PDB file of C-alpha atoms in Angstrom:
ATOM      1  CA  MET L   1      41.178 100.907 105.033  1.00 87.00           C
ATOM      2  CA  GLU L   2      43.861 100.187 102.455  1.00 89.00           C
ATOM      3  CA  HIS L   3      45.198  96.652 102.093  1.00 94.00           C
ATOM      4  CA  PHE L   4      48.756  95.754 101.150  1.00 96.00           C
ATOM      5  CA  GLN L   5      50.379  92.549  99.982  1.00 97.00           C
ATOM      6  CA  ALA L   6      53.704  93.351 101.665  1.00 97.00           C
ATOM      7  CA  LEU L   7      54.691  95.472 104.650  1.00 95.00           C
ATOM      8  CA  ILE L   8      58.339  96.450 104.993  1.00 95.00           C
ATOM      9  CA  VAL L   9      59.624  97.974 108.218  1.00 94.00           C
ATOM     10  CA  GLY L  10      62.763 100.054 107.766  1.00 87.00           C
ATOM     11  CA  ALA L  11      63.211 102.446 104.856  1.00 84.00           C
ATOM     12  CA  GLY L  12      66.988 102.246 104.757  1.00 79.00           C
ATOM     13  CA  PRO L  13      68.801 100.981 101.671  1.00 77.00           C
ATOM     14  CA  ALA L  14      67.741  97.331 102.108  1.00 82.00           C
ATOM     15  CA  GLY L  15      64.093  98.044 102.893  1.00 87.00           C
ATOM     16  CA  SER L  16      63.780 100.660 100.162  1.00 86.00           C
ATOM     17  CA  PHE L  17      65.372  98.350  97.616  1.00 85.00           C
ATOM     18  CA  ALA L  18      63.090  95.465  98.601  1.00 90.00           C
ATOM     19  CA  ALA L  19      60.041  97.727  98.361  1.00 92.00           C
ATOM     20  CA  GLU L  20      61.106  98.956  94.926  1.00 90.00           C
ATOM     21  CA  LEU L  21      61.664  95.426  93.598  1.00 90.00           C
ATOM     22  CA  LEU L  22      58.308  94.226  94.898  1.00 95.00           C
ATOM     23  CA  ALA L  23      56.485  97.271  93.520  1.00 95.00           C
ATOM     24  CA  ARG L  24      58.090  96.747  90.098  1.00 92.00           C
ATOM     25  CA  ASP L  25      56.614  93.234  90.148  1.00 96.00           C
ATOM     26  CA  GLY L  26      53.156  94.657  90.822  1.00 97.00           C
ATOM     27  CA  VAL L  27      53.039  93.943  94.564  1.00 97.00           C
ATOM     28  CA  LYS L  28      51.173  96.550  96.612  1.00 97.00           C
ATOM     29  CA  VAL L  29      53.773  97.580  99.220  1.00 96.00           C
ATOM     30  CA  ALA L  30      53.692  99.694 102.382  1.00 96.00           C
ATOM     31  CA  LEU L  31      57.090 100.935 103.562  1.00 93.00           C
ATOM     32  CA  PHE L  32      57.415 102.097 107.175  1.00 91.00           C
ATOM     33  CA  ASP L  33      60.291 103.849 108.908  1.00 85.00           C
ATOM     34  CA  GLY L  34      60.492 104.813 112.573  1.00 82.00           C
ATOM     35  CA  ARG L  35      62.330 108.072 111.970  1.00 73.00           C
ATOM     36  CA  PRO L  36      60.165 111.085 111.131  1.00 72.00           C
ATOM     37  CA  GLU L  37      60.848 112.451 107.653  1.00 70.00           C
ATOM     38  CA  GLY L  38      63.604 115.030 107.656  1.00 70.00           C
ATOM     39  CA  GLU L  39      64.927 114.144 111.121  1.00 70.00           C
ATOM     40  CA  PRO L  40      68.731 113.992 111.115  1.00 67.00           C
ATOM     41  CA  LYS L  41      70.384 110.652 111.726  1.00 63.00           C
ATOM     42  CA  ALA L  42      73.804 109.746 113.031  1.00 59.00           C
ATOM     43  CA  CYS L  43      75.527 108.615 109.863  1.00 61.00           C
ATOM     44  CA  GLY L  44      77.301 110.163 106.935  1.00 58.00           C
ATOM     45  CA  GLY L  45      74.561 109.265 104.512  1.00 63.00           C
ATOM     46  CA  GLY L  46      76.985 107.358 102.341  1.00 69.00           C
ATOM     47  CA  VAL L  47      75.772 105.137  99.526  1.00 72.00           C
ATOM     48  CA  THR L  48      77.829 102.122  98.523  1.00 76.00           C
ATOM     49  CA  ALA L  49      78.916 101.350  94.971  1.00 78.00           C
ATOM     50  CA  LYS L  50      76.655  98.286  95.069  1.00 82.00           C
ATOM     51  CA  ALA L  51      73.645 100.463  95.912  1.00 77.00           C
ATOM     52  CA  LEU L  52      74.540 102.875  93.099  1.00 78.00           C
ATOM     53  CA  LYS L  53      74.574  99.974  90.638  1.00 82.00           C
ATOM     54  CA  ALA L  54      71.050  99.076  91.757  1.00 80.00           C
ATOM     55  CA  TRP L  55      69.854 102.712  91.802  1.00 78.00           C
ATOM     56  CA  PRO L  56      71.943 104.649  89.245  1.00 80.00           C
ATOM     57  CA  HIS L  57      69.517 107.589  89.435  1.00 77.00           C
ATOM     58  CA  LEU L  58      70.934 108.338  92.908  1.00 73.00           C
ATOM     59  CA  LEU L  59      74.037 109.769  91.234  1.00 73.00           C
ATOM     60  CA  ASN L  60      71.926 112.711  90.063  1.00 72.00           C
ATOM     61  CA  ALA L  61      70.473 113.253  93.542  1.00 66.00           C
ATOM     62  CA  VAL L  62      73.632 113.442  95.639  1.00 62.00           C
ATOM     63  CA  GLY L  63      75.197 116.700  96.685  1.00 63.00           C
ATOM     64  CA  ARG L  64      78.759 115.478  96.255  1.00 68.00           C
ATOM     65  CA  THR L  65      80.779 112.362  95.625  1.00 71.00           C
ATOM     66  CA  VAL L  66      83.671 110.918  97.601  1.00 74.00           C
ATOM     67  CA  ASP L  67      86.669 109.714  95.615  1.00 80.00           C
ATOM     68  CA  LYS L  68      88.682 108.416  98.566  1.00 82.00           C
ATOM     69  CA  LEU L  69      87.859 107.379 102.114  1.00 78.00           C
ATOM     70  CA  GLU L  70      90.240 106.328 104.877  1.00 83.00           C
ATOM     71  CA  MET L  71      88.896 104.772 108.071  1.00 82.00           C
ATOM     72  CA  TYR L  72      90.799 104.322 111.304  1.00 85.00           C
ATOM     73  CA  SER L  73      89.804 102.361 114.372  1.00 81.00           C
ATOM     74  CA  PRO L  74      91.180 102.802 117.900  1.00 76.00           C
TER      75      PRO L  74
END
């Protein structure tokens, strides 16, 4: 059985970022997410500018960028 120093539940932006920071500091991390890999989720998959500053390599991984976004609420 493998042992970890940190367990993070939720592999969204916050959980993934926390796992990356801990791993960079040498912490043995396990990252869990409830959604099976590849299963679609109900969101646009947008990444904020703040997240891109933390993970600049994501710019090379995205299929397209959005220059303008308008949101309306009922």
